PDB file of C-alpha atoms in Angstrom:
ATOM      1  CA  UNK S   1     -18.298  50.465   2.372  1.00 64.00           C
ATOM      2  CA  UNK S   2     -20.546  52.249   4.855  1.00 71.00           C
ATOM      3  CA  UNK S   3     -18.748  52.066   8.250  1.00 68.00           C
ATOM      4  CA  UNK S   4     -22.310  50.273   9.833  1.00 74.00           C
ATOM      5  CA  UNK S   5     -21.673  47.249   7.184  1.00 76.00           C
ATOM      6  CA  UNK S   6     -17.890  47.029   7.755  1.00 77.00           C
ATOM      7  CA  UNK S   7     -18.398  46.810  11.402  1.00 83.00           C
ATOM      8  CA  UNK S   8     -21.516  43.980  10.672  1.00 89.00           C
ATOM      9  CA  UNK S   9     -18.845  42.166   7.968  1.00 88.00           C
ATOM     10  CA  UNK S  10     -16.176  41.911  10.781  1.00 88.00           C
ATOM     11  CA  UNK S  11     -18.704  40.743  13.504  1.00 92.00           C
ATOM     12  CA  UNK S  12     -20.092  38.269  10.699  1.00 93.00           C
ATOM     13  CA  UNK S  13     -16.533  37.144   9.755  1.00 93.00           C
ATOM     14  CA  UNK S  14     -15.507  36.579  13.634  1.00 95.00           C
ATOM     15  CA  UNK S  15     -18.662  34.457  13.515  1.00 96.00           C
ATOM     16  CA  UNK S  16     -17.904  32.289  10.590  1.00 96.00           C
ATOM     17  CA  UNK S  17     -14.283  31.890  11.487  1.00 97.00           C
ATOM     18  CA  UNK S  18     -15.398  30.603  14.903  1.00 97.00           C
ATOM     19  CA  UNK S  19     -18.245  28.286  13.217  1.00 97.00           C
ATOM     20  CA  UNK S  20     -15.614  27.020  10.740  1.00 97.00           C
ATOM     21  CA  UNK S  21     -13.161  26.350  13.953  1.00 98.00           C
ATOM     22  CA  UNK S  22     -15.803  24.400  15.233  1.00 97.00           C
ATOM     23  CA  UNK S  23     -16.326  22.233  12.038  1.00 97.00           C
ATOM     24  CA  UNK S  24     -12.510  21.631  12.055  1.00 97.00           C
ATOM     25  CA  UNK S  25     -12.849  20.541  15.467  1.00 97.00           C
ATOM     26  CA  UNK S  26     -15.594  17.738  14.529  1.00 97.00           C
ATOM     27  CA  UNK S  27     -14.005  16.740  11.323  1.00 97.00           C
ATOM     28  CA  UNK S  28     -10.705  15.737  13.652  1.00 97.00           C
ATOM     29  CA  UNK S  29     -12.977  14.090  15.968  1.00 96.00           C
ATOM     30  CA  UNK S  30     -14.448  12.058  13.189  1.00 95.00           C
ATOM     31  CA  UNK S  31     -11.673  11.123  11.759  1.00 95.00           C
ATOM     32  CA  UNK S  32     -10.707   9.620  15.211  1.00 94.00           C
ATOM     33  CA  UNK S  33     -14.154   7.591  15.326  1.00 94.00           C
ATOM     34  CA  UNK S  34     -13.794   6.758  11.646  1.00 92.00           C
ATOM     35  CA  UNK S  35     -10.136   5.058  12.148  1.00 90.00           C
ATOM     36  CA  UNK S  36     -11.347   3.332  15.856  1.00 89.00           C
ATOM     37  CA  UNK S  37     -14.725   2.100  13.983  1.00 87.00           C
ATOM     38  CA  UNK S  38     -16.934   3.554  16.842  1.00 90.00           C
ATOM     39  CA  UNK S  39     -20.034   3.493  14.985  1.00 87.00           C
ATOM     40  CA  UNK S  40     -22.217   4.665  17.968  1.00 90.00           C
ATOM     41  CA  UNK S  41     -20.071   7.665  18.309  1.00 93.00           C
ATOM     42  CA  UNK S  42     -20.451   8.256  14.816  1.00 92.00           C
ATOM     43  CA  UNK S  43     -23.829   8.759  14.609  1.00 91.00           C
ATOM     44  CA  UNK S  44     -23.570  11.338  17.154  1.00 94.00           C
ATOM     45  CA  UNK S  45     -20.652  12.909  15.396  1.00 95.00           C
ATOM     46  CA  UNK S  46     -22.587  13.147  12.144  1.00 93.00           C
ATOM     47  CA  UNK S  47     -25.234  15.122  13.711  1.00 94.00           C
ATOM     48  CA  UNK S  48     -23.081  17.481  15.444  1.00 96.00           C
ATOM     49  CA  UNK S  49     -21.327  17.763  12.254  1.00 96.00           C
ATOM     50  CA  UNK S  50     -24.471  18.484   9.998  1.00 96.00           C
ATOM     51  CA  UNK S  51     -25.563  21.308  13.103  1.00 97.00           C
ATOM     52  CA  UNK S  52     -22.292  22.870  12.725  1.00 97.00           C
ATOM     53  CA  UNK S  53     -22.408  22.689   9.080  1.00 96.00           C
ATOM     54  CA  UNK S  54     -25.548  24.055   8.974  1.00 97.00           C
ATOM     55  CA  UNK S  55     -24.534  27.368  11.142  1.00 96.00           C
ATOM     56  CA  UNK S  56     -21.210  27.768   8.803  1.00 96.00           C
ATOM     57  CA  UNK S  57     -23.345  27.739   5.589  1.00 96.00           C
ATOM     58  CA  UNK S  58     -25.811  30.419   7.430  1.00 96.00           C
ATOM     59  CA  UNK S  59     -22.747  32.921   8.007  1.00 95.00           C
ATOM     60  CA  UNK S  60     -21.578  32.332   4.696  1.00 93.00           C
ATOM     61  CA  UNK S  61     -25.065  33.191   2.812  1.00 94.00           C
ATOM     62  CA  UNK S  62     -25.257  36.159   5.266  1.00 94.00           C
ATOM     63  CA  UNK S  63     -21.725  37.208   4.629  1.00 90.00           C
ATOM     64  CA  UNK S  64     -22.501  36.907   0.863  1.00 89.00           C
ATOM     65  CA  UNK S  65     -25.365  39.164   1.382  1.00 90.00           C
ATOM     66  CA  UNK S  66     -23.296  42.070   2.406  1.00 86.00           C
ATOM     67  CA  UNK S  67     -20.249  41.140  -0.154  1.00 82.00           C
ATOM     68  CA  UNK S  68     -21.652  39.414  -2.916  1.00 76.00           C
ATOM     69  CA  UNK S  69     -18.957  39.060  -5.325  1.00 79.00           C
ATOM     70  CA  UNK S  70     -15.458  37.406  -4.324  1.00 77.00           C
ATOM     71  CA  UNK S  71     -14.076  40.726  -6.091  1.00 80.00           C
ATOM     72  CA  UNK S  72     -15.853  42.945  -3.383  1.00 77.00           C
ATOM     73  CA  UNK S  73     -14.345  40.689  -0.709  1.00 77.00           C
ATOM     74  CA  UNK S  74     -10.817  40.216  -2.378  1.00 76.00           C
ATOM     75  CA  UNK S  75     -11.281  44.647  -2.323  1.00 78.00           C
ATOM     76  CA  UNK S  76     -11.999  44.533   1.152  1.00 78.00           C
ATOM     77  CA  UNK S  77      -9.110  42.011   2.007  1.00 75.00           C
ATOM     78  CA  UNK S  78      -7.040  44.802   0.893  1.00 81.00           C
ATOM     79  CA  UNK S  79      -7.527  46.588   4.181  1.00 83.00           C
ATOM     80  CA  UNK S  80      -5.374  45.484   7.179  1.00 81.00           C
ATOM     81  CA  UNK S  81      -8.777  45.371   8.696  1.00 78.00           C
ATOM     82  CA  UNK S  82     -10.222  42.527   7.090  1.00 87.00           C
ATOM     83  CA  UNK S  83      -7.017  41.108   5.064  1.00 87.00           C
ATOM     84  CA  UNK S  84      -6.393  38.748   8.581  1.00 90.00           C
ATOM     85  CA  UNK S  85      -9.943  37.312   8.831  1.00 91.00           C
ATOM     86  CA  UNK S  86     -10.286  36.778   5.036  1.00 88.00           C
ATOM     87  CA  UNK S  87      -7.084  34.888   4.864  1.00 90.00           C
ATOM     88  CA  UNK S  88      -7.910  32.688   7.974  1.00 94.00           C
ATOM     89  CA  UNK S  89     -11.516  32.133   6.547  1.00 93.00           C
ATOM     90  CA  UNK S  90      -9.573  30.953   3.214  1.00 92.00           C
ATOM     91  CA  UNK S  91      -7.308  28.990   5.184  1.00 97.00           C
ATOM     92  CA  UNK S  92      -9.903  27.244   7.582  1.00 97.00           C
ATOM     93  CA  UNK S  93     -12.129  26.460   4.260  1.00 96.00           C
ATOM     94  CA  UNK S  94      -9.336  24.739   2.756  1.00 98.00           C
ATOM     95  CA  UNK S  95      -8.304  22.757   5.729  1.00 98.00           C
ATOM     96  CA  UNK S  96     -12.043  21.989   6.524  1.00 97.00           C
ATOM     97  CA  UNK S  97     -11.771  20.264   2.759  1.00 97.00           C
ATOM     98  CA  UNK S  98      -8.707  18.637   3.517  1.00 97.00           C
ATOM     99  CA  UNK S  99      -9.876  17.052   6.593  1.00 97.00           C
ATOM    100  CA  UNK S 100     -13.142  16.211   4.711  1.00 95.00           C
ATOM    101  CA  UNK S 101     -11.861  14.109   2.009  1.00 96.00           C
ATOM    102  CA  UNK S 102      -9.647  12.551   4.392  1.00 94.00           C
ATOM    103  CA  UNK S 103     -12.278  11.571   5.989  1.00 94.00           C
ATOM    104  CA  UNK S 104     -14.397  10.565   3.039  1.00 91.00           C
ATOM    105  CA  UNK S 105     -10.874   8.429   2.225  1.00 90.00           C
ATOM    106  CA  UNK S 106     -11.464   6.324   5.462  1.00 87.00           C
ATOM    107  CA  UNK S 107     -15.071   5.508   4.790  1.00 86.00           C
ATOM    108  CA  UNK S 108     -14.458   4.595   1.364  1.00 83.00           C
ATOM    109  CA  UNK S 109     -11.326   2.251   2.397  1.00 81.00           C
ATOM    110  CA  UNK S 110     -14.209   0.417   4.795  1.00 74.00           C
ATOM    111  CA  UNK S 111     -16.483  -0.005   2.393  1.00 73.00           C
ATOM    112  CA  UNK S 112     -14.026  -1.472  -0.046  1.00 72.00           C
ATOM    113  CA  UNK S 113     -13.083  -3.889   2.646  1.00 70.00           C
ATOM    114  CA  UNK S 114     -16.511  -4.744   3.463  1.00 72.00           C
ATOM    115  CA  UNK S 115     -17.579  -5.564  -0.286  1.00 72.00           C
ATOM    116  CA  UNK S 116     -14.055  -7.506  -0.424  1.00 68.00           C
ATOM    117  CA  UNK S 117     -15.084  -9.576   3.026  1.00 70.00           C
ATOM    118  CA  UNK S 118     -18.967  -9.840   0.957  1.00 70.00           C
ATOM    119  CA  UNK S 119     -17.796 -11.224  -1.967  1.00 69.00           C
ATOM    120  CA  UNK S 120     -15.698 -13.931  -0.636  1.00 66.00           C
ATOM    121  CA  UNK S 121     -18.428 -14.766   1.855  1.00 71.00           C
ATOM    122  CA  UNK S 122     -20.794 -14.711  -1.267  1.00 73.00           C
ATOM    123  CA  UNK S 123     -18.325 -17.154  -3.128  1.00 69.00           C
ATOM    124  CA  UNK S 124     -16.673 -14.560  -5.127  1.00 63.00           C
ATOM    125  CA  UNK S 125     -12.806 -13.544  -4.789  1.00 57.00           C
ATOM    126  CA  UNK S 126     -12.833  -9.902  -4.699  1.00 50.00           C
ATOM    127  CA  UNK S 127      -9.670 -10.256  -6.781  1.00 55.00           C
ATOM    128  CA  UNK S 128     -10.850 -12.542  -9.761  1.00 54.00           C
ATOM    129  CA  UNK S 129     -11.309 -10.198 -12.068  1.00 53.00           C
ATOM    130  CA  UNK S 130     -11.592 -11.653 -15.655  1.00 49.00           C
ATOM    131  CA  UNK S 131     -12.138 -10.430 -19.035  1.00 50.00           C
ATOM    132  CA  UNK S 132     -15.480 -11.487 -20.418  1.00 56.00           C
ATOM    133  CA  UNK S 133     -15.842 -12.404 -24.184  1.00 57.00           C
ATOM    134  CA  UNK S 134     -17.338  -9.124 -24.685  1.00 59.00           C
ATOM    135  CA  UNK S 135     -13.915  -7.544 -23.561  1.00 52.00           C
ATOM    136  CA  UNK S 136     -15.820  -6.038 -20.385  1.00 58.00           C
ATOM    137  CA  UNK S 137     -14.230  -6.921 -17.189  1.00 55.00           C
ATOM    138  CA  UNK S 138     -16.330  -9.111 -14.667  1.00 59.00           C
ATOM    139  CA  UNK S 139     -15.988 -10.650 -11.163  1.00 62.00           C
ATOM    140  CA  UNK S 140     -15.350 -14.573 -11.655  1.00 56.00           C
ATOM    141  CA  UNK S 141     -16.955 -16.780  -9.158  1.00 56.00           C
ATOM    142  CA  UNK S 142     -14.658 -18.673  -7.175  1.00 53.00           C
ATOM    143  CA  UNK S 143     -15.749 -21.515  -4.400  1.00 52.00           C
ATOM    144  CA  UNK S 144     -14.788 -19.886  -1.123  1.00 51.00           C
ATOM    145  CA  UNK S 145     -13.413 -23.480  -0.568  1.00 51.00           C
ATOM    146  CA  UNK S 146     -10.731 -22.724  -3.019  1.00 50.00           C
ATOM    147  CA  UNK S 147     -10.073 -19.250  -1.869  1.00 47.00           C
TER     148      UNK S 147
END
C-alpha cells in the first residue's frame, strides 16, 4: 500500500472509530430512555442515532473504497500501525450490535405488554390460547369481567 493511501486509511479509521464511539454513546442513552419510557426523549434520540449511524456508514464506505475486501483489511491488520485500530473497530462494531439488540428486546417487551393490555381491553385474554378444530392456535375470547 502506498504511504499516502496508508495515511488516508489511518485518518479514516480514526474518524470511523470516533463515529462508532458516538453511536455507542447514543445507544446507551437510548436504552435509558427506553427503560424509563420517555417517548419525547426517544424521538430526539432516534433522530440523533440516525445521523450518527449515517456518518459511521459513510466512513465505512470510504474505508471499503481504500481497502475493498476483508482480506485486504486483515493483511493491513498485521501491521502494528493498523492492528490496534482494526481490533478496536471490530470491538466497537460488536458492541454497537449488542447494544442495538438489547434495545430492540426492550422495545419488543414493551410491544408485547401493550398488545396484552389491548387484548384484555378488547375482551380477549392475552394468555387464553386454544387449539381450534383445525389444529391451529388461536386466541379465545374471554369477557373482561371473567378475566
